[in-house]
mmCIF file with all atom_site columns, C-alpha atoms and ligand atoms in Angstrom:
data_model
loop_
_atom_site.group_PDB
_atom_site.id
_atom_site.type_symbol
_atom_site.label_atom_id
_atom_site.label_alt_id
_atom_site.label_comp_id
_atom_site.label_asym_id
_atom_site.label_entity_id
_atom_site.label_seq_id
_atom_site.pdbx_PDB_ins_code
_atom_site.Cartn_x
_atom_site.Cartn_y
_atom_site.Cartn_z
_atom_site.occupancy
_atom_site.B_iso_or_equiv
_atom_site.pdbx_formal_charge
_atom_site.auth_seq_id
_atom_site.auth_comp_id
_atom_site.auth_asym_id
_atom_site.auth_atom_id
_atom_site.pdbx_PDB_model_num
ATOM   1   C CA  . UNK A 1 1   ? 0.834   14.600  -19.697 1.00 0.00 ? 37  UNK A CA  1
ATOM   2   C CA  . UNK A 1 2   ? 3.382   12.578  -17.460 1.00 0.00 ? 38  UNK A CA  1
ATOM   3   C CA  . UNK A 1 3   ? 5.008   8.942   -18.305 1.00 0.00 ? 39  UNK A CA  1
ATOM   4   C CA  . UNK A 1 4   ? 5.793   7.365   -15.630 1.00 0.00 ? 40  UNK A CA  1
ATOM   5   C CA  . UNK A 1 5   ? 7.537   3.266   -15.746 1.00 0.00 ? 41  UNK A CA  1
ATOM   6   C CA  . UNK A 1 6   ? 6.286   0.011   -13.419 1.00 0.00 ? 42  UNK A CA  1
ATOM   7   C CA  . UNK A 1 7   ? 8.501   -3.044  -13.940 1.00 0.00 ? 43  UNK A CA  1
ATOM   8   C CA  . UNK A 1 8   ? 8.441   -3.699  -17.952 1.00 0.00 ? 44  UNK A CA  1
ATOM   9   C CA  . UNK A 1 9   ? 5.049   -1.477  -18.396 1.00 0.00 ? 45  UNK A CA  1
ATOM   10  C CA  . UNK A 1 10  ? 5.214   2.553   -19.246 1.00 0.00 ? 46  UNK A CA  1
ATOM   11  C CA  . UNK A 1 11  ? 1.936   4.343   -18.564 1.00 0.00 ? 47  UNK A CA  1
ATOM   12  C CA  . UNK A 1 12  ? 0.623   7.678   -18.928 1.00 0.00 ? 48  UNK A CA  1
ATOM   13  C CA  . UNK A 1 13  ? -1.621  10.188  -17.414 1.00 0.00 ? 49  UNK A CA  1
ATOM   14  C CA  . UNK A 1 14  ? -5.208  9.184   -18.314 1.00 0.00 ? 50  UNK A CA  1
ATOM   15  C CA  . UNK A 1 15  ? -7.597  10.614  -15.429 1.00 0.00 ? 51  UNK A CA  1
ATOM   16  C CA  . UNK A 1 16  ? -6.425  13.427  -13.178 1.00 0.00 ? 52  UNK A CA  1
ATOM   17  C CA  . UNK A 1 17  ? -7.327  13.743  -9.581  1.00 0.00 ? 53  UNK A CA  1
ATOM   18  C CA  . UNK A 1 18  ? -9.467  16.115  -10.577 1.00 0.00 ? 54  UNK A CA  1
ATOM   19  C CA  . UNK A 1 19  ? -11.572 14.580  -12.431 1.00 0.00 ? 55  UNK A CA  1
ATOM   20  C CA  . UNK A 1 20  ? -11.674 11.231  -10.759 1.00 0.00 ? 56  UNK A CA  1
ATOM   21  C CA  . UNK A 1 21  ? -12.775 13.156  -7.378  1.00 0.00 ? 57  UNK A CA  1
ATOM   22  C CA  . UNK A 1 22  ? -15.463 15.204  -9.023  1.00 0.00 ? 58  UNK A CA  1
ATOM   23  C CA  . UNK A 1 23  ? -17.054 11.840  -9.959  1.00 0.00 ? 59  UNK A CA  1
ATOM   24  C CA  . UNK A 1 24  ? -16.430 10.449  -6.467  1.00 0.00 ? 60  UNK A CA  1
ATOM   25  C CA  . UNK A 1 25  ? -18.545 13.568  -5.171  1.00 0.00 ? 61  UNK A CA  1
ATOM   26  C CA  . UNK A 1 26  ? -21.142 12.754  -7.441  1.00 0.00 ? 62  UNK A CA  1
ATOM   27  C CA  . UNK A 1 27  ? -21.621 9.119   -6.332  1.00 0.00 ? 63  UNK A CA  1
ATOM   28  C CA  . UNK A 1 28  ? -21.222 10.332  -2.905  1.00 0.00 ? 64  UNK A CA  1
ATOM   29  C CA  . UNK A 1 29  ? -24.507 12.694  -3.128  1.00 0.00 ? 65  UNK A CA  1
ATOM   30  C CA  . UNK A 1 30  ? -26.226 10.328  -4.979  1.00 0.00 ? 66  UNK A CA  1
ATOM   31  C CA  . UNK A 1 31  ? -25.168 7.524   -2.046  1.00 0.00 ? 67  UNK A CA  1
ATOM   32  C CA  . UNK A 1 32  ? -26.459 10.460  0.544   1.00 0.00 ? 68  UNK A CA  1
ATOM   33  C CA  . UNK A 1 33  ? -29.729 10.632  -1.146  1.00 0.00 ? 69  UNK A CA  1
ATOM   34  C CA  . UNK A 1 34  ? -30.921 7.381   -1.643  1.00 0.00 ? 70  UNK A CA  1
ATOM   35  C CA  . UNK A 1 35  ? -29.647 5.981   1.790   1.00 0.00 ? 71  UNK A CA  1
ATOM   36  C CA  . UNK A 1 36  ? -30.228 8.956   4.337   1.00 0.00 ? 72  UNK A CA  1
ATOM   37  C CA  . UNK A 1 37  ? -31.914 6.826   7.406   1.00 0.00 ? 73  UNK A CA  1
ATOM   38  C CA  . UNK A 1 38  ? -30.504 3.591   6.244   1.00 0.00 ? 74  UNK A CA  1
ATOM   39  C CA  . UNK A 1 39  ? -26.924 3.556   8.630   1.00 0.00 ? 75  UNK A CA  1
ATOM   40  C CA  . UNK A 1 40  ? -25.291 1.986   5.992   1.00 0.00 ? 76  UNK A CA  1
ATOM   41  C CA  . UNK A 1 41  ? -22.491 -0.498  5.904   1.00 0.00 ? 77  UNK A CA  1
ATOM   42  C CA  . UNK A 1 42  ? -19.929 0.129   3.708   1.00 0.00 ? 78  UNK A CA  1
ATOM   43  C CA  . UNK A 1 43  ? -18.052 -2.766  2.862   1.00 0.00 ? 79  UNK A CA  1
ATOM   44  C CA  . UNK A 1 44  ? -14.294 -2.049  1.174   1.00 0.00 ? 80  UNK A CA  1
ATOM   45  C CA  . UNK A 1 45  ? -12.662 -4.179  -1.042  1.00 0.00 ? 81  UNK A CA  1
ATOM   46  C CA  . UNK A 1 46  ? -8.819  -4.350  -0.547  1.00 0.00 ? 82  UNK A CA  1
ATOM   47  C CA  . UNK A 1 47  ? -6.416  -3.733  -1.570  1.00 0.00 ? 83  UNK A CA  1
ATOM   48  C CA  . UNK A 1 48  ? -7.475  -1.439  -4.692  1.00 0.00 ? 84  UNK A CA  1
ATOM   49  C CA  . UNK A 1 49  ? -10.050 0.561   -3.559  1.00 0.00 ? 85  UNK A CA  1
ATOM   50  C CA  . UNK A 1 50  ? -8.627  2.224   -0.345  1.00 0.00 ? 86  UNK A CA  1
ATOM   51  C CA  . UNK A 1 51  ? -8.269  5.271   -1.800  1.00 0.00 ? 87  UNK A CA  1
ATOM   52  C CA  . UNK A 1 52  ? -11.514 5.711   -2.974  1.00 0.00 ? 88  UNK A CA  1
ATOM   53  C CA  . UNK A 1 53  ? -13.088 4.494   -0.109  1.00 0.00 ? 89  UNK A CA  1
ATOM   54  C CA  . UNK A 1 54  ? -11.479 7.166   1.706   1.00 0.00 ? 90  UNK A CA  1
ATOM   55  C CA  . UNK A 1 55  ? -12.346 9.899   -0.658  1.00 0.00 ? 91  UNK A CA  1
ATOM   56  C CA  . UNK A 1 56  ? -15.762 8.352   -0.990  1.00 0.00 ? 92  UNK A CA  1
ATOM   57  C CA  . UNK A 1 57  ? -16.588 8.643   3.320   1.00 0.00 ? 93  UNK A CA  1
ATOM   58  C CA  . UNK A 1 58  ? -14.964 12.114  3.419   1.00 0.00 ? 94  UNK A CA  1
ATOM   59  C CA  . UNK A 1 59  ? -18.080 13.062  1.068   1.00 0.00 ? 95  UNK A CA  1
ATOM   60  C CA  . UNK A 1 60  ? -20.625 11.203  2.701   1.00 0.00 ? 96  UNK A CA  1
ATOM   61  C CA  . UNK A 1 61  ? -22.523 13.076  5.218   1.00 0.00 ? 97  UNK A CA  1
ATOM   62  C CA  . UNK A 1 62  ? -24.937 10.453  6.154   1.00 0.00 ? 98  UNK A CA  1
ATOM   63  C CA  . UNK A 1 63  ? -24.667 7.911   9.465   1.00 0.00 ? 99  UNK A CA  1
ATOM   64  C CA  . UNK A 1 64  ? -22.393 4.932   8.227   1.00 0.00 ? 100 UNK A CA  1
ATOM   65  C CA  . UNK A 1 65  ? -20.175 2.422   8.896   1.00 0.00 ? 101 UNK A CA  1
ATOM   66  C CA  . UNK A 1 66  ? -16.863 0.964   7.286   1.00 0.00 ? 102 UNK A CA  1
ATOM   67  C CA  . UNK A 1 67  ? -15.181 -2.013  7.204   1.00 0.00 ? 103 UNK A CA  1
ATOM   68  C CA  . UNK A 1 68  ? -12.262 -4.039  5.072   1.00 0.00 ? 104 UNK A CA  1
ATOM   69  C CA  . UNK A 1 69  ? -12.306 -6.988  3.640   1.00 0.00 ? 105 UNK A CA  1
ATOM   70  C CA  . UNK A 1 70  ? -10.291 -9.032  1.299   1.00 0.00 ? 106 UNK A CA  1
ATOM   71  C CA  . UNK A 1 71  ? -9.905  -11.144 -1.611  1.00 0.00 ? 107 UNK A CA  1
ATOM   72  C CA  . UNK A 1 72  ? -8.030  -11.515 -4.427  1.00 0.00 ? 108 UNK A CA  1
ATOM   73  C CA  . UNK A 1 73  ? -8.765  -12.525 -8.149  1.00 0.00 ? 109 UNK A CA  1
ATOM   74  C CA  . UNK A 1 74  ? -5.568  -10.565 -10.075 1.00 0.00 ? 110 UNK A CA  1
ATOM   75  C CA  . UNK A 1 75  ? -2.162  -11.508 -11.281 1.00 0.00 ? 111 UNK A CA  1
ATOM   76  C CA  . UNK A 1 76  ? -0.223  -9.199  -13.354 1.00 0.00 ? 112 UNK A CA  1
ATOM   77  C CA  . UNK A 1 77  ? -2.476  -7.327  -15.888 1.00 0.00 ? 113 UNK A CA  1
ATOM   78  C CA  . UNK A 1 78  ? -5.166  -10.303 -17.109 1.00 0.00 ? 114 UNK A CA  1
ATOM   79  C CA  . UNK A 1 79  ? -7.774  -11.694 -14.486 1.00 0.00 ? 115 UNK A CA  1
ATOM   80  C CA  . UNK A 1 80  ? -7.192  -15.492 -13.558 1.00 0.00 ? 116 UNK A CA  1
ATOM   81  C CA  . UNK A 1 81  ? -11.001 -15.786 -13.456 1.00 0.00 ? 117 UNK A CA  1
ATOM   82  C CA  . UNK A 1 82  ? -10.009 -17.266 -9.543  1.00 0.00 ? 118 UNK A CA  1
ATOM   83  C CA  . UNK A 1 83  ? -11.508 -15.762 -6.537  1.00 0.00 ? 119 UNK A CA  1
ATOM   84  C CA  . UNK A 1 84  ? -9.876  -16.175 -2.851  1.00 0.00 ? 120 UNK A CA  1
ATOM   85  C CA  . UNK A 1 85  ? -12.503 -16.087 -0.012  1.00 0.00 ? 121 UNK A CA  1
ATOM   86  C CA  . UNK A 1 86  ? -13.685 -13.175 1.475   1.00 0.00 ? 122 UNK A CA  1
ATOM   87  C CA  . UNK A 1 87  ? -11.769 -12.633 4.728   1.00 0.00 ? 123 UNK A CA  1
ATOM   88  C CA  . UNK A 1 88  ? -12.033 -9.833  7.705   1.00 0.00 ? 124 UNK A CA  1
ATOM   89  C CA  . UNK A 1 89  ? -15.555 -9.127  7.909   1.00 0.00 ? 125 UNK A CA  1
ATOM   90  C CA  . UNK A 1 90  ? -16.911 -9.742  11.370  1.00 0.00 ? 126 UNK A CA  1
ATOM   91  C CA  . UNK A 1 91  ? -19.935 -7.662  11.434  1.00 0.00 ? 127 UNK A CA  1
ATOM   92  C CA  . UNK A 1 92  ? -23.461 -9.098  11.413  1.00 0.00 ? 128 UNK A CA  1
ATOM   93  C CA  . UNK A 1 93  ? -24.920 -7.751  8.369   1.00 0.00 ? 129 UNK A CA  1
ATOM   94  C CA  . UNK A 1 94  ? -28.087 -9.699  8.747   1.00 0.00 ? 130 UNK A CA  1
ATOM   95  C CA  . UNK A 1 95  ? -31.487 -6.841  8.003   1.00 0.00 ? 131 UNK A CA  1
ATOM   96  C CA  . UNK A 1 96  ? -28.440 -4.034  7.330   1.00 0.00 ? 132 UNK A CA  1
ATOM   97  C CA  . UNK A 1 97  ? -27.704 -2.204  3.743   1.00 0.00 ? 133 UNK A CA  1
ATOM   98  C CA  . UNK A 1 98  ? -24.611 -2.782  2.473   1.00 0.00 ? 134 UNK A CA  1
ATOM   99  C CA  . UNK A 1 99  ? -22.573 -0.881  -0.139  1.00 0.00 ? 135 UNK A CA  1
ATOM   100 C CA  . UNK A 1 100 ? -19.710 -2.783  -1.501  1.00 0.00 ? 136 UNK A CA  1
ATOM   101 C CA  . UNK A 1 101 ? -17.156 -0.115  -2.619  1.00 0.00 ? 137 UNK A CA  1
ATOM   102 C CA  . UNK A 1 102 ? -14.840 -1.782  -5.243  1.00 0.00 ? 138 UNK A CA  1
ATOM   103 C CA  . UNK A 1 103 ? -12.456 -0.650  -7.287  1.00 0.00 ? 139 UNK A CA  1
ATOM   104 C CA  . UNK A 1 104 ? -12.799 -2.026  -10.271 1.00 0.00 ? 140 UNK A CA  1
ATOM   105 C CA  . UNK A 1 105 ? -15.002 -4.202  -12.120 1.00 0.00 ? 141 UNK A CA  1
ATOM   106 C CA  . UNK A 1 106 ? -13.526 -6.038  -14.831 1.00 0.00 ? 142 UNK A CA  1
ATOM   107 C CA  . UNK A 1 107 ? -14.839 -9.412  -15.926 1.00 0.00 ? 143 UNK A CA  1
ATOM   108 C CA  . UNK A 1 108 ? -17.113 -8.797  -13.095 1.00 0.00 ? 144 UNK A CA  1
ATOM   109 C CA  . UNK A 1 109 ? -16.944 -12.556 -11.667 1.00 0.00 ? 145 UNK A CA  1
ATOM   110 C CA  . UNK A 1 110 ? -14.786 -10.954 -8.548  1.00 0.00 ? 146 UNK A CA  1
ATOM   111 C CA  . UNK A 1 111 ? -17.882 -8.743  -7.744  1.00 0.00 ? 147 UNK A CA  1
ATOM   112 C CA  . UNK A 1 112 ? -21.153 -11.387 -8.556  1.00 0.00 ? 148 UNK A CA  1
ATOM   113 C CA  . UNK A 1 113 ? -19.000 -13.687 -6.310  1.00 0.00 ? 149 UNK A CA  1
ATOM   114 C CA  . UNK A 1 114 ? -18.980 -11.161 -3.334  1.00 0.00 ? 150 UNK A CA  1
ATOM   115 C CA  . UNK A 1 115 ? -22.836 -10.358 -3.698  1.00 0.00 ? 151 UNK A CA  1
ATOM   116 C CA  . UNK A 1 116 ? -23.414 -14.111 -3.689  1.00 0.00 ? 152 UNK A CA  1
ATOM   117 C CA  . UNK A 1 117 ? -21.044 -14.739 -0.511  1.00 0.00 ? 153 UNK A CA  1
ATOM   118 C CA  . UNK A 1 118 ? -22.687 -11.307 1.321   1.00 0.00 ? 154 UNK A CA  1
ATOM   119 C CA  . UNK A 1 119 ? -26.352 -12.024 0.318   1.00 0.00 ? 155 UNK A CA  1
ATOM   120 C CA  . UNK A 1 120 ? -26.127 -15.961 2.063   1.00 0.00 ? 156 UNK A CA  1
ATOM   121 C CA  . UNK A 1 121 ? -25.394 -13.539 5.233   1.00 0.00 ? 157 UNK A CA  1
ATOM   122 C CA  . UNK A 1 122 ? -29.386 -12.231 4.848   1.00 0.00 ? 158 UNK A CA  1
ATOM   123 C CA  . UNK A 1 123 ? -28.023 -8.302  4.428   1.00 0.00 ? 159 UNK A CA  1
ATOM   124 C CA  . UNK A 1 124 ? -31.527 -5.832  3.924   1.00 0.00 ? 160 UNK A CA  1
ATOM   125 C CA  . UNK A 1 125 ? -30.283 -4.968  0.722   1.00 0.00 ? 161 UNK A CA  1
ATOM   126 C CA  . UNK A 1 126 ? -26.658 -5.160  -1.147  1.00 0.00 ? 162 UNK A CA  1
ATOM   127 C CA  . UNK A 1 127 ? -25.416 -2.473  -3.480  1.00 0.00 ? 163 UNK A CA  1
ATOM   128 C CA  . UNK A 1 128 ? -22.294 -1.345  -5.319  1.00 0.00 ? 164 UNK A CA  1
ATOM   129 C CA  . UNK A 1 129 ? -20.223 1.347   -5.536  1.00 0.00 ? 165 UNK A CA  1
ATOM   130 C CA  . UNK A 1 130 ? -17.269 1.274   -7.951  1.00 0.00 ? 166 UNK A CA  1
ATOM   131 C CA  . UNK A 1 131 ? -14.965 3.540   -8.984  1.00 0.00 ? 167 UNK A CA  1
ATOM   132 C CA  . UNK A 1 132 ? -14.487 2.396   -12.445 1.00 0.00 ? 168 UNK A CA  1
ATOM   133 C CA  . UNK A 1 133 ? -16.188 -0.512  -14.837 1.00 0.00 ? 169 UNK A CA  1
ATOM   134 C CA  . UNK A 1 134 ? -14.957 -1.736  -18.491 1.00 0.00 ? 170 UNK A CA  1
ATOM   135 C CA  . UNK A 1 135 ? -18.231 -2.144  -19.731 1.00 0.00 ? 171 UNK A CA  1
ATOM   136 C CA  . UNK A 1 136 ? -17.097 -4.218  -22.826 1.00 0.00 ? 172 UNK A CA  1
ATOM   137 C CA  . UNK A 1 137 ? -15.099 -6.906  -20.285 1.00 0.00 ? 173 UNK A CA  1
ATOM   138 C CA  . UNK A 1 138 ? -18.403 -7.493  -17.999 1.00 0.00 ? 174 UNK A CA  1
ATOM   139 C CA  . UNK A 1 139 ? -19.006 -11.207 -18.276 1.00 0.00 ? 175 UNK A CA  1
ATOM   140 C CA  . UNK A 1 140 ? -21.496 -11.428 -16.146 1.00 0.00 ? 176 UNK A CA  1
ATOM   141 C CA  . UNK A 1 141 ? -24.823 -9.617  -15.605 1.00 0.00 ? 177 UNK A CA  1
ATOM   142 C CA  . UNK A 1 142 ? -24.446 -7.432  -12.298 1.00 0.00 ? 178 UNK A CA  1
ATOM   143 C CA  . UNK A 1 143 ? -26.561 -4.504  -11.571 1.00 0.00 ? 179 UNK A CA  1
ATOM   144 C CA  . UNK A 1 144 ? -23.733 -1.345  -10.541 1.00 0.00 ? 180 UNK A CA  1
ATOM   145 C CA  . UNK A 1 145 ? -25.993 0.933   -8.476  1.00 0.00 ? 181 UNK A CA  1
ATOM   146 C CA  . UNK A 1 146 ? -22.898 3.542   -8.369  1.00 0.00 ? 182 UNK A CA  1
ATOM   147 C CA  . UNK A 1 147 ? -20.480 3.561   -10.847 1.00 0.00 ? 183 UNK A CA  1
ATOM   148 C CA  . UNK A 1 148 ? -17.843 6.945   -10.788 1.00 0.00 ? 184 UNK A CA  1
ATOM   149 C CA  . UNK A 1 149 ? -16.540 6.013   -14.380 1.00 0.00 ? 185 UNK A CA  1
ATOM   150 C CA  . UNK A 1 150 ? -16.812 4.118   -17.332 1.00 0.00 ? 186 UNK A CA  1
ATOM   151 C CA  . UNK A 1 151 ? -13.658 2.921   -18.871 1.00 0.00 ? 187 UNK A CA  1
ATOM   152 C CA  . UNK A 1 152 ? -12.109 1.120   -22.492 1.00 0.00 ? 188 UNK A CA  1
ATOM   153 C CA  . UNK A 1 153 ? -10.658 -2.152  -21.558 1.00 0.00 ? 189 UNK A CA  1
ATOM   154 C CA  . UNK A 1 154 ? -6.727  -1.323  -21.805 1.00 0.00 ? 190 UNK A CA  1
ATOM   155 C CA  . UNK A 1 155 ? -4.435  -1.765  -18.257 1.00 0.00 ? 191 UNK A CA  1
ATOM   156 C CA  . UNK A 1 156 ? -4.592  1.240   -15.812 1.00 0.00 ? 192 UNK A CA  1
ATOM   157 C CA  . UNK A 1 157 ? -2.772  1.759   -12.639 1.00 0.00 ? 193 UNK A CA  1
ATOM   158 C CA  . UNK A 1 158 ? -3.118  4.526   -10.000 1.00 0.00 ? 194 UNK A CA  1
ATOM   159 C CA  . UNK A 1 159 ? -5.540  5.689   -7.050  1.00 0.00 ? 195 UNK A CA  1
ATOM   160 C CA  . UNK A 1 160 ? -5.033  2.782   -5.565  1.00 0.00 ? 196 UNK A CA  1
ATOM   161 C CA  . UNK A 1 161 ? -5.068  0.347   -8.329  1.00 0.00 ? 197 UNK A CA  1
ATOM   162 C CA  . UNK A 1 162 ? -1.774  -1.703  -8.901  1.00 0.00 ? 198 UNK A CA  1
ATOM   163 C CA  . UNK A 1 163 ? 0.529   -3.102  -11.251 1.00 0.00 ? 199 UNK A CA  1
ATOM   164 C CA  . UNK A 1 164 ? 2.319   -6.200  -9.678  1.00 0.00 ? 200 UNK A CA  1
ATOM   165 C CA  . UNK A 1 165 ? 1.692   -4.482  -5.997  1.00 0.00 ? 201 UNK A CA  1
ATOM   166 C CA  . UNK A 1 166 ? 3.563   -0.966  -7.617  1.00 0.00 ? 202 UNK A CA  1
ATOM   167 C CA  . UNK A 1 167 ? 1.795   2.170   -8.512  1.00 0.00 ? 203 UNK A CA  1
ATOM   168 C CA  . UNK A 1 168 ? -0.925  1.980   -5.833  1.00 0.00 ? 204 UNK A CA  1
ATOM   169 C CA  . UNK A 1 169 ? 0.554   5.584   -4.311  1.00 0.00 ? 205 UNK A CA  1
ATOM   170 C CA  . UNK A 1 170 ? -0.221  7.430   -7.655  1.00 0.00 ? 206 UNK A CA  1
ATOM   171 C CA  . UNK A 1 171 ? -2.911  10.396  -7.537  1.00 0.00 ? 207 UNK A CA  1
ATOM   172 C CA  . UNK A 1 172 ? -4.047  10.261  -10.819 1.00 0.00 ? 208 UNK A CA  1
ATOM   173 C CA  . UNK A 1 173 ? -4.923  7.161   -12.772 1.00 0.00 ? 209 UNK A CA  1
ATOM   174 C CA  . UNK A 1 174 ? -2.742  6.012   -15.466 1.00 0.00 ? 210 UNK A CA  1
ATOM   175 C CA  . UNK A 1 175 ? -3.012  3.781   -18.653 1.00 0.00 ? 211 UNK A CA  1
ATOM   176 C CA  . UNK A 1 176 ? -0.914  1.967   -19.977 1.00 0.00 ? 212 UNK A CA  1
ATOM   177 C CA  . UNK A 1 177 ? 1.458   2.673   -23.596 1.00 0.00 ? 213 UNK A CA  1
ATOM   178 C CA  . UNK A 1 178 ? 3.832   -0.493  -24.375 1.00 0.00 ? 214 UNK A CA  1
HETATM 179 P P1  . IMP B 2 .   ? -12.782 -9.038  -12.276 1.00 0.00 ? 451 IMP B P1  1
HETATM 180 O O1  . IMP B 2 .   ? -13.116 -10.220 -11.389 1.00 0.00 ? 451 IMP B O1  1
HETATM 181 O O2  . IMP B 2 .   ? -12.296 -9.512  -13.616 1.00 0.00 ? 451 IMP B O2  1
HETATM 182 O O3  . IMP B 2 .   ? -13.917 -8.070  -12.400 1.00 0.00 ? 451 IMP B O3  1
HETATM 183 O O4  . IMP B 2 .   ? -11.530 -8.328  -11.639 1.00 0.00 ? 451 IMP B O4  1
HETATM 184 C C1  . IMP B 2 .   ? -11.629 -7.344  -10.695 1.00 0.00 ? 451 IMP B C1  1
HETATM 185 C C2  . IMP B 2 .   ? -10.298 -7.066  -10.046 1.00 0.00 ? 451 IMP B C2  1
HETATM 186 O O5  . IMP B 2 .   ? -9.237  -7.136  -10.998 1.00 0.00 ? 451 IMP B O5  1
HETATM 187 C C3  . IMP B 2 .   ? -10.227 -5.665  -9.484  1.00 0.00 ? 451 IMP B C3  1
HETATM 188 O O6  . IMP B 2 .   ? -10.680 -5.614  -8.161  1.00 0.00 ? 451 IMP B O6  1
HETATM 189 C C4  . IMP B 2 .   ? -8.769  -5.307  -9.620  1.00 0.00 ? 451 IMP B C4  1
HETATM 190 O O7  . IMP B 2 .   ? -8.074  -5.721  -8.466  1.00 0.00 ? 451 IMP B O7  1
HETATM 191 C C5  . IMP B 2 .   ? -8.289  -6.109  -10.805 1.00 0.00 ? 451 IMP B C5  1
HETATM 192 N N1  . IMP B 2 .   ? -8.213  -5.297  -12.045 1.00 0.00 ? 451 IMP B N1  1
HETATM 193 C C6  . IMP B 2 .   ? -9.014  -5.357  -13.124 1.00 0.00 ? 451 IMP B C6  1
HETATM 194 N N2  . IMP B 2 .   ? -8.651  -4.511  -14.090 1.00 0.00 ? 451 IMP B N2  1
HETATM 195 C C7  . IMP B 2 .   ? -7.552  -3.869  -13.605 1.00 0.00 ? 451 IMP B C7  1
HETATM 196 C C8  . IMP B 2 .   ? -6.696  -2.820  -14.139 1.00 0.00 ? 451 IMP B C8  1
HETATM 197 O O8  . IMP B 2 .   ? -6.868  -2.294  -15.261 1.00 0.00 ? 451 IMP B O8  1
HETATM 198 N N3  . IMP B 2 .   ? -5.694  -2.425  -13.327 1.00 0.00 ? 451 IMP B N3  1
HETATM 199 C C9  . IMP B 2 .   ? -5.460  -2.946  -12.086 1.00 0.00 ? 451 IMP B C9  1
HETATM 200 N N4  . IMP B 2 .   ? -6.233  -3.911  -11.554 1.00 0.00 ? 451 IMP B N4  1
HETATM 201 C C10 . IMP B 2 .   ? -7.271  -4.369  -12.311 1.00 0.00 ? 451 IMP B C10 1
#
């Protein structure tokens, strides 16, 4: 197990690579199956989830499309409960399926605020991919059509996800000690 220290946080190994991109494989096929035919559009949420949206398309082997977008609801290690607008997506999405690949869900207000924003831009159908959800944090009812893994509610960093903008480059995701 490896420490590793951000700022004033220590953290430790929690979920290797390994295991994070067998899970990614297994959303991937299940992604595959239910949307062969549909040319896709996957929509990815920066900064957090570039890594697994990466991972995530190197699996697919389906006709798709990606694009970036951005917003921002996260200060340090507890959610402000504020969301920025979306910005950067300029396709038409009107009669398309969309998969919004997130990185994490937390309270979930970030992610019911997205659907609502995407679904006034008359998308076919909207789903979700995330890499991780605290179930126990989930304030709000969403409906996660692809969730990689389930997680307890303490701080994690790694595969993308940050501490203060640090720790994004890390392989394996980390949690955090003191
Ligand atoms: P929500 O609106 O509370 O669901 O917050 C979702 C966003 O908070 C994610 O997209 C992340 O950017 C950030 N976030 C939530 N939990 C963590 C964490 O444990 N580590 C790093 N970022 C997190």
């Amino acid at each position: 197990m490896k420490e590793i220290q951000i700022k004033d946080k220590r953290f430790r190994t929690f979920i290797p690579e390994a295991d994070i991109l067998r899970e990614v494989h297994r959303v991937a096929s299940e992604i595959s199956r239910d949307l062969e035919g549909e040319n896709p559009l996957f929509v990815s949420v920066l900064n957090g989830s570039f890594m697994f949206t990466a991972d995530l398309m190197k699996c697919l082997d389906i006709p798709c499309e990606v694009s970036f977008v951005k917003l921002a609801s996260y200060a340090g290690t507890s959610s402000t409960g504020k969301v920025k607008e979306l910005v950067g997506l300029n396709e038409d999405i009107s009669g398309r399926t969309v998969v919004i690949v997130e990185d994490i869900v937390d309270t979930g207000l970030t992610m019911k605020r997205l659907i609502e924003t995407l679904k006034g831009r008359g998308p076919k159908d909207i789903r979700v991919a995330t890499l991780l959800v605290k179930p126990d944090k989930l304030e709000v009812e969403l409906n996660l059509d692809y969730v990689a893994m389930k997680i307890p509610n303490d701080f994690i960093v790694g595969y993308g996800l940050d501490y203060d903008g640090l720790g994004r480059n890390y392989r394996d995701i980390y949690t955090v000690i003191d």
